[in-house]
XYZ file of C-alpha atoms in Angstrom:
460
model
C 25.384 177.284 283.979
C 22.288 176.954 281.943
C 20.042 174.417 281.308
C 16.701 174.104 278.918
C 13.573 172.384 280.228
C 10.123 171.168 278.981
C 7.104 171.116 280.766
C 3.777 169.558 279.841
C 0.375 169.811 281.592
C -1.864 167.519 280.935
C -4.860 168.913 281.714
C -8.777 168.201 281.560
C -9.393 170.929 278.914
C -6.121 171.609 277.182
C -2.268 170.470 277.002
C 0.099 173.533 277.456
C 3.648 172.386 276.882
C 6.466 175.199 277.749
C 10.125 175.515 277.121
C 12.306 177.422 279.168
C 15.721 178.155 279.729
C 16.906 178.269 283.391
C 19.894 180.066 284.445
C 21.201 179.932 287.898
C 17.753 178.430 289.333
C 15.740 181.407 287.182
C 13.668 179.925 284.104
C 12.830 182.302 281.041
C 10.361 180.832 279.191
C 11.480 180.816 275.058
C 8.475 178.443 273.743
C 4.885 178.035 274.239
C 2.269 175.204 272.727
C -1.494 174.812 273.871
C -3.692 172.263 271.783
C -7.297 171.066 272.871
C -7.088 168.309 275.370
C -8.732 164.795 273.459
C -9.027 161.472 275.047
C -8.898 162.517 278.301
C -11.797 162.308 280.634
C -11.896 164.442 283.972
C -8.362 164.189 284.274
C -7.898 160.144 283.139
C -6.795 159.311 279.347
C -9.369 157.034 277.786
C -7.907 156.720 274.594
C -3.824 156.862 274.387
C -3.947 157.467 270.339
C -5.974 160.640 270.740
C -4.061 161.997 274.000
C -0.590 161.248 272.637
C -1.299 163.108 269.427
C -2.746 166.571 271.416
C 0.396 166.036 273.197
C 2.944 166.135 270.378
C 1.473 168.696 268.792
C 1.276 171.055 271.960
C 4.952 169.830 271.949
C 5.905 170.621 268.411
C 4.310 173.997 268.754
C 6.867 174.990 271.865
C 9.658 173.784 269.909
C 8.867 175.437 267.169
C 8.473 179.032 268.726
C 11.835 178.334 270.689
C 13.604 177.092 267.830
C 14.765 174.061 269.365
C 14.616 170.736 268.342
C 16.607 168.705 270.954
C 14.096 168.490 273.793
C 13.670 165.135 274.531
C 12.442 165.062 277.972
C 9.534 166.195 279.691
C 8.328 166.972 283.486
C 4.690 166.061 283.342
C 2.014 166.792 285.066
C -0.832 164.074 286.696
C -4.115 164.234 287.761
C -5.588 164.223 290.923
C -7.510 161.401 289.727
C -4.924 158.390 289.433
C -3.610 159.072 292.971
C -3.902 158.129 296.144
C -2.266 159.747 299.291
C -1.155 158.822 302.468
C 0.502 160.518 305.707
C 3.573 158.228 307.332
C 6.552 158.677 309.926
C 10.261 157.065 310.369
C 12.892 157.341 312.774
C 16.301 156.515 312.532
C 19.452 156.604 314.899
C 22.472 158.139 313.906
C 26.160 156.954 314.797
C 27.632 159.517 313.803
C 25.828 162.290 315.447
C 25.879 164.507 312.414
C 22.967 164.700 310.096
C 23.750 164.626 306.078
C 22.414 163.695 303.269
C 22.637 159.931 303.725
C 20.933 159.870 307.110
C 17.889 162.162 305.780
C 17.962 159.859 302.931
C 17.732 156.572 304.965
C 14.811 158.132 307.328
C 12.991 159.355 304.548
C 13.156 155.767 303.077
C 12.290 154.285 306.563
C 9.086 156.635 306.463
C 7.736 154.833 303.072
C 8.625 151.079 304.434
C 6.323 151.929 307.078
C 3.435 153.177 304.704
C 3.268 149.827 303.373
C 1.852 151.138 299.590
C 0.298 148.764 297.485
C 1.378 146.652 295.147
C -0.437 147.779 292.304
C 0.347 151.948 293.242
C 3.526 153.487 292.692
C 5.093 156.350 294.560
C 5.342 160.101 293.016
C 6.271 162.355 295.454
C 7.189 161.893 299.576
C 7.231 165.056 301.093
C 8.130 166.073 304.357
C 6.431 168.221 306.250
C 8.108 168.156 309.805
C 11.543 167.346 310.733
C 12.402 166.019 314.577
C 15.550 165.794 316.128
C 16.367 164.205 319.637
C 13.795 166.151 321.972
C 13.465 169.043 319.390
C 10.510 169.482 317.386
C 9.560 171.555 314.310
C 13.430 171.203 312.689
C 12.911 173.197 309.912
C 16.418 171.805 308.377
C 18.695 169.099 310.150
C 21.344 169.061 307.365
C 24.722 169.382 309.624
C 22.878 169.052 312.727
C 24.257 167.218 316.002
C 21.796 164.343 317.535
C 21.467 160.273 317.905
C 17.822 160.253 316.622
C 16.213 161.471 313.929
C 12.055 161.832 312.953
C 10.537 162.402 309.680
C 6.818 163.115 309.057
C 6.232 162.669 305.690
C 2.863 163.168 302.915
C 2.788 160.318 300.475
C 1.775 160.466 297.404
C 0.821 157.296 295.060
C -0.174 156.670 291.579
C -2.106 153.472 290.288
C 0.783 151.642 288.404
C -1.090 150.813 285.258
C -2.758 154.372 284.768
C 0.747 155.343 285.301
C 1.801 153.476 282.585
C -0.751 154.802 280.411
C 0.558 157.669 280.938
C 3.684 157.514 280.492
C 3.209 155.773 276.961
C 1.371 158.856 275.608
C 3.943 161.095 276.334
C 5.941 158.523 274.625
C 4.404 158.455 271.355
C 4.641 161.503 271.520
C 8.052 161.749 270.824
C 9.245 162.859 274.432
C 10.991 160.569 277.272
C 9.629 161.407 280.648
C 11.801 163.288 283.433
C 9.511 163.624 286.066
C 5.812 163.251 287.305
C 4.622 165.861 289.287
C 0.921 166.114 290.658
C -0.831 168.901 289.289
C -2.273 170.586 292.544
C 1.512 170.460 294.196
C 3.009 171.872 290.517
C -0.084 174.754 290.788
C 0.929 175.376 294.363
C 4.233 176.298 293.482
C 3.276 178.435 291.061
C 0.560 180.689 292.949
C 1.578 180.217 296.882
C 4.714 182.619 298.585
C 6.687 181.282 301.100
C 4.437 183.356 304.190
C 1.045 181.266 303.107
C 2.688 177.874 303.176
C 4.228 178.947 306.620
C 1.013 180.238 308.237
C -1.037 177.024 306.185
C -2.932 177.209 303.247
C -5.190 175.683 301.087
C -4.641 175.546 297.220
C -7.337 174.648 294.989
C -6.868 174.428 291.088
C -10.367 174.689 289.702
C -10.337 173.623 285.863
C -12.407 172.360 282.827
C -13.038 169.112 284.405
C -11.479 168.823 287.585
C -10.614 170.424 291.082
C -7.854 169.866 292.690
C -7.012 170.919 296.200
C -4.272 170.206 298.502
C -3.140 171.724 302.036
C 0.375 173.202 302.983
C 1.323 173.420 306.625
C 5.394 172.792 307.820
C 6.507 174.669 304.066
C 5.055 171.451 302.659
C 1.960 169.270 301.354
C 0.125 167.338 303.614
C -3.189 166.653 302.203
C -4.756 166.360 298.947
C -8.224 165.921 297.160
C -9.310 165.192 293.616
C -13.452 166.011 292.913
C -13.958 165.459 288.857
C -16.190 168.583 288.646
C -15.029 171.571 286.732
C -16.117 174.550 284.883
C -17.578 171.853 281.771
C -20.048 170.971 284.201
C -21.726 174.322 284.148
C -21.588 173.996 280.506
C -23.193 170.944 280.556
C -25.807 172.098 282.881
C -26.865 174.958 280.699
C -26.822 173.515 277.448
C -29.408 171.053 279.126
C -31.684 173.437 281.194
C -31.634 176.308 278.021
C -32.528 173.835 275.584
C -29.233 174.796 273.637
C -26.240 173.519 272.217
C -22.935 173.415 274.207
C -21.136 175.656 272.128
C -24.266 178.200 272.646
C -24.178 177.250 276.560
C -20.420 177.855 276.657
C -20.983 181.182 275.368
C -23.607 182.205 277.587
C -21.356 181.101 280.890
C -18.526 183.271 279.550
C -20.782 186.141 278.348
C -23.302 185.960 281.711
C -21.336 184.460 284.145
C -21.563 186.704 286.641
C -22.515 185.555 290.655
C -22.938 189.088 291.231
C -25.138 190.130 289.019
C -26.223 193.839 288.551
C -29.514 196.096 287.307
C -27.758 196.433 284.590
C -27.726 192.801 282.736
C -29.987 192.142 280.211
C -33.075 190.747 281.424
C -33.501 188.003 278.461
C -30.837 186.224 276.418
C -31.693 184.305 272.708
C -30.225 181.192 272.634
C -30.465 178.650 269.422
C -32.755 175.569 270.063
C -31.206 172.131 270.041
C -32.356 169.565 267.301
C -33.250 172.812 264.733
C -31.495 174.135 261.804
C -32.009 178.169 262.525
C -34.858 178.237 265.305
C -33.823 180.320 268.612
C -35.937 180.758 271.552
C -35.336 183.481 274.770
C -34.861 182.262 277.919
C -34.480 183.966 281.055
C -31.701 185.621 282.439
C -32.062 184.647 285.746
C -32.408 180.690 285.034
C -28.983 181.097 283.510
C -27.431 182.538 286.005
C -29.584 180.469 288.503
C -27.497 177.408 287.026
C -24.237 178.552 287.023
C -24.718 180.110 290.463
C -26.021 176.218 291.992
C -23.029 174.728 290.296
C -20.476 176.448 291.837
C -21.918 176.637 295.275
C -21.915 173.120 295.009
C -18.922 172.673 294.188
C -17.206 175.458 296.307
C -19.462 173.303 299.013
C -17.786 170.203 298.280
C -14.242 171.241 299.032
C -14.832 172.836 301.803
C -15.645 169.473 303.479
C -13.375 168.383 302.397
C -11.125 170.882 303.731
C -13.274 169.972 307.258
C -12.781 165.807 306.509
C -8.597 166.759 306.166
C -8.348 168.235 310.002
C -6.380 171.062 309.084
C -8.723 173.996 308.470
C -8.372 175.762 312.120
C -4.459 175.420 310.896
C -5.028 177.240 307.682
C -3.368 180.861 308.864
C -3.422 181.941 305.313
C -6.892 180.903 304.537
C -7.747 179.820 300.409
C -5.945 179.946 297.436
C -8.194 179.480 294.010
C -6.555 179.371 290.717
C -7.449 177.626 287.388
C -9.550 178.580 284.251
C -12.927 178.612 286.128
C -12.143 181.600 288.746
C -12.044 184.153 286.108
C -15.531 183.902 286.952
C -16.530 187.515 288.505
C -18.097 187.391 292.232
C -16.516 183.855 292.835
C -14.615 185.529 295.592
C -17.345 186.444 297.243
C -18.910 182.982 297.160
C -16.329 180.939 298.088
C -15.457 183.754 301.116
C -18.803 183.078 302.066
C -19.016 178.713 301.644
C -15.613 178.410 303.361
C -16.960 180.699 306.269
C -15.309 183.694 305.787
C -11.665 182.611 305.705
C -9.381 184.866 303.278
C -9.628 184.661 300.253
C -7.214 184.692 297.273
C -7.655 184.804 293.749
C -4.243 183.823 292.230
C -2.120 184.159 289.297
C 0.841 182.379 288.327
C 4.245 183.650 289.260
C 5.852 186.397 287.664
C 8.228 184.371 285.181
C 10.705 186.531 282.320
C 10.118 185.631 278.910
C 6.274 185.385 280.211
C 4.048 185.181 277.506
C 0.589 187.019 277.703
C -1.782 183.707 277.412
C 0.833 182.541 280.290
C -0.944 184.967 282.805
C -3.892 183.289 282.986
C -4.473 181.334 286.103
C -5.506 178.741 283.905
C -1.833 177.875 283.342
C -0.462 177.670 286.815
C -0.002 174.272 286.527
C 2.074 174.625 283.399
C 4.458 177.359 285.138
C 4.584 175.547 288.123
C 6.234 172.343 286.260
C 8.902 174.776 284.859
C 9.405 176.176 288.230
C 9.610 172.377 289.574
C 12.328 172.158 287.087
C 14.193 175.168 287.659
C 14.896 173.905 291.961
C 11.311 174.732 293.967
C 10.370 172.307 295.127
C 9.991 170.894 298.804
C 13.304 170.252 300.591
C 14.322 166.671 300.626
C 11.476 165.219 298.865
C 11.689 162.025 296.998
C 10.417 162.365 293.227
C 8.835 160.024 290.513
C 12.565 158.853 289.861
C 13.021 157.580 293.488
C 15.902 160.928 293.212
C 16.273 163.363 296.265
C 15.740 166.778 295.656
C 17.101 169.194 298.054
C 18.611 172.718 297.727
C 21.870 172.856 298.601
C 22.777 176.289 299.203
C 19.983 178.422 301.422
C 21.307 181.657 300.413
C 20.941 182.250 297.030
C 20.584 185.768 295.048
C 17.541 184.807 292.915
C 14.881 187.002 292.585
C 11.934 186.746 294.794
C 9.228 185.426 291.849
C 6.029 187.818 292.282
C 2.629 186.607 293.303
C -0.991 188.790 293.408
C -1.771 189.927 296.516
C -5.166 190.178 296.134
C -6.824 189.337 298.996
C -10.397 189.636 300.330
C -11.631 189.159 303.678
C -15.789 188.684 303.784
C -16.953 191.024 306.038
C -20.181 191.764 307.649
C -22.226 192.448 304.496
C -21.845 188.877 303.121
C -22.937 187.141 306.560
C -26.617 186.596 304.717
C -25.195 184.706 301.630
C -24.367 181.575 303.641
C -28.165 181.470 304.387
C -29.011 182.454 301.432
C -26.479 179.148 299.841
C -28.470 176.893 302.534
C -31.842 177.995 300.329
C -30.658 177.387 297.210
C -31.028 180.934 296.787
C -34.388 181.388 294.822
C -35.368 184.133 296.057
C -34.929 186.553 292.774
C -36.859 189.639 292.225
C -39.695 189.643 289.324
C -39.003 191.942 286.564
C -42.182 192.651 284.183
C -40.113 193.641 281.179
C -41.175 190.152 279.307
C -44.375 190.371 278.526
C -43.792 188.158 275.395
C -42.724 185.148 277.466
C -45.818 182.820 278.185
C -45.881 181.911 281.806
C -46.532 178.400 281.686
C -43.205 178.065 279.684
C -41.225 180.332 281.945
C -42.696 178.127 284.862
C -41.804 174.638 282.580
C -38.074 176.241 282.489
C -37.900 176.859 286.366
C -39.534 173.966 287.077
C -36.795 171.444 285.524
C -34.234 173.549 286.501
C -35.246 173.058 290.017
C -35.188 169.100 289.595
C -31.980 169.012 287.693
C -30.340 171.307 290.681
C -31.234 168.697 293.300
C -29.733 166.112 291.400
C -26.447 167.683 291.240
C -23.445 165.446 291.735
């Protein structure tokens, strides 16, 4: 049997819709659409007219390429940012003394009642993390099991009702019903983790345009998550403001001189046009540039790892850190973030291997978007609860589908990187003088550093 499915991400800097037919639990993707994301603000829509229209045309695109015009309902991703998540427990007893569907049902359902959510939040996903049977611990699966009490630990996760709603009416008008909700850092988790890292414990973090989004695996499931609205615009921002520049120029310099390792061999001076002019440029050093985009994501990288710490699972984390998203593209950010989360491994991920895979698809900045098909297509976390208040569970353990394909590479900060944490703690300004300006007047070059240093100790 075959069934199609469309997915939509809704994300800070674009909207990637993708259609894919799935066949015996393996999706092929047959239609793509990306549009511009527009009236959405670090992850929350501020204006529904504006949203719903990116939507439907990232929409109409992926029906058009997959020559469909049926597809009427959507798994959609949410942001971090409307959330809120909690950890809860239930037990039940069982008369019958053998566990099905009913009885994992009822003591998932026990688990919310005892979470007591808020009126004004509604629930998205429960997922459980840790099964407990009798005097047993660590049940991986109690499905046909024998006992006369069972224990659920559960990860709860909420969405404020209204920007729910909000939502959900954008998608809407945009000509699609919703199937499901799915939180974008569990939907980019199942696209970029393998079934070893969520065993051993991992952290996933989904770093894009506007956002981060991180969440922790340990049991084969979620049990914390963070939102920080901080993203790879930032950096933009920051440029455009210390280079005097517009953001379109400041956006090109990030992707043309992004580099946190840079080498001897980068230009030592970059021409950038002025802000306010018609055709007036000005140079600006290298080194400022690359001074900005360095601070930002040390301070962001910085961030999550507290809040890694403020979760009480990093010493759990086996499999150390997963990054995907648009902004680790960036080359050396392995290196950093080896060194900021104190030299756990490191990963920089892709999105799975998927057939019918199209080349923009490979980007990590989509591994939200494959992850939603994948959602679709059956993986997902045993037994959770979705958006719909449905079970999900997989019925049959042994399957023949193909084991889907993740990068492997991995980096472990050795010994020669122990001197960048010290260097982070500095702000890292030591930089060696070059002489090959002589056409840059000092006091300017000293103007430039100067605000650059005050606008870096305002950060966040």
């Amino acid at each position: 049997m075959s069934h199609t499915i469309l997915g939509v991400d809704i994300g800070s800097s674009k909207i990637c819709s993708i259609i894919a037919e799935v066949r015996d639990g393996v999706p092929q993707i047959i239609g793509t659409g990306t549009q511009k994301s527009q009236g959405i603000k670090k992850g929350v829509i501020v204006n529904i007219e504006l949203a719903s229209r990116a939507i439907k045309n990232s929409i109409a695109d992926a029906k058009r390429m997959a020559g469909l015009d049926n597809v009427n309902k959507a798994i959609v991703s949410i942001s971090g940012a409307y959330t809120k998540s909690i950890n809860s427990s239930g037990v039940v007893n069982i008369p019958s003394s053998e566990i099905g569907i009913k009885e994992i049902s009822r003591v998932l359902e026990t688990a919310l009642y005892n979470a007591s959510i808020p009126s004004e939040y509604e629930v998205i996903h429960v997922l459980p993390y840790k099964f407990k049977l009798d005097d047993q611990d660590f049940i991986e699966d109690p499905m046909g099991m024998n006992g006369a009490r069972l224990e659920v630990f559960v990860h709860i996760v909420t969405a404020q009702r209204t920007s729910l709603e909000n939502l959900k009416k954008s998608v809407r008008l945009a000509g699609v019903e919703i199937e499901n909700v799915v939180l974008s850092a569990y939907a980019a988790s199942i696209a970029v983790l393998s079934d070893d890292e969520k065993e051993l414990g991992v952290a996933c973090i989904d770093i894009g345009g506007s956002t981060c989004e991180l969440m922790i695996y340990e049991g084969n499931s979620m049990k914390y998550n963070d939102f920080l609205g901080v993203g790879s615009h930032h950096i933009t921002s920051d440029l455009a403001m210390v280079l005097n520049t517009h953001i379109a120029a400041a956006e090109a310099v990030k992707i043309q001189y992004g580099n946190l390792s840079p080498t001897e061999e980068t230009p030592q001076r970059i021409e950038v046009p002025s802000i306010g002019t018609d055709d007036t440029k000005h140079f600006i050093l290298l080194e400022t540039a690359q001074n900005v985009i360095h601070s930002r994501v040390v301070e962001t990288l910085s961030i999550l790892a507290k809040s890694v710490i403020r979760s009480g699972l990093k010493d759990q984390l086996g499999a150390g850190v997963v990054l995907t998203g648009g902004m680790i593209n960036m080359t050396g950010i392995r290196d950093i973030a080896g060194a900021i989360f104190q030299r756990m491994p490191i990963r920089i991920a892709k999105p799975i291997e998927t057939m019918g895979f199209f080349e923009e698809l490979k980007d990590p900045s989509s591994s939200v978007a494959i992850g939603l098909i994948w959602y679709g297509a059956g993986k997902y976390t045993n037994y959770e609860k979705d958006s719909e208040k449905n079970i999900r569970y997989k019925k049959d353990k042994v399957n023949s589908e193909p084991s889907p394909s993740y990068s492997q590479q991995r980096s472990f900060i050795g010994a020669d990187l122990t001197n960048l944490k010290e260097e982070i703690i500095k702000n890292d300004h030591k930089v060696q003088k070059k002489d090959i300006i002589a056409d840059i007047n000092d006091t300017k070059s000293n103007k430039v550093t100067n605000f650059f240093t005050r606008l870096a100790s305002k950060l966040f």
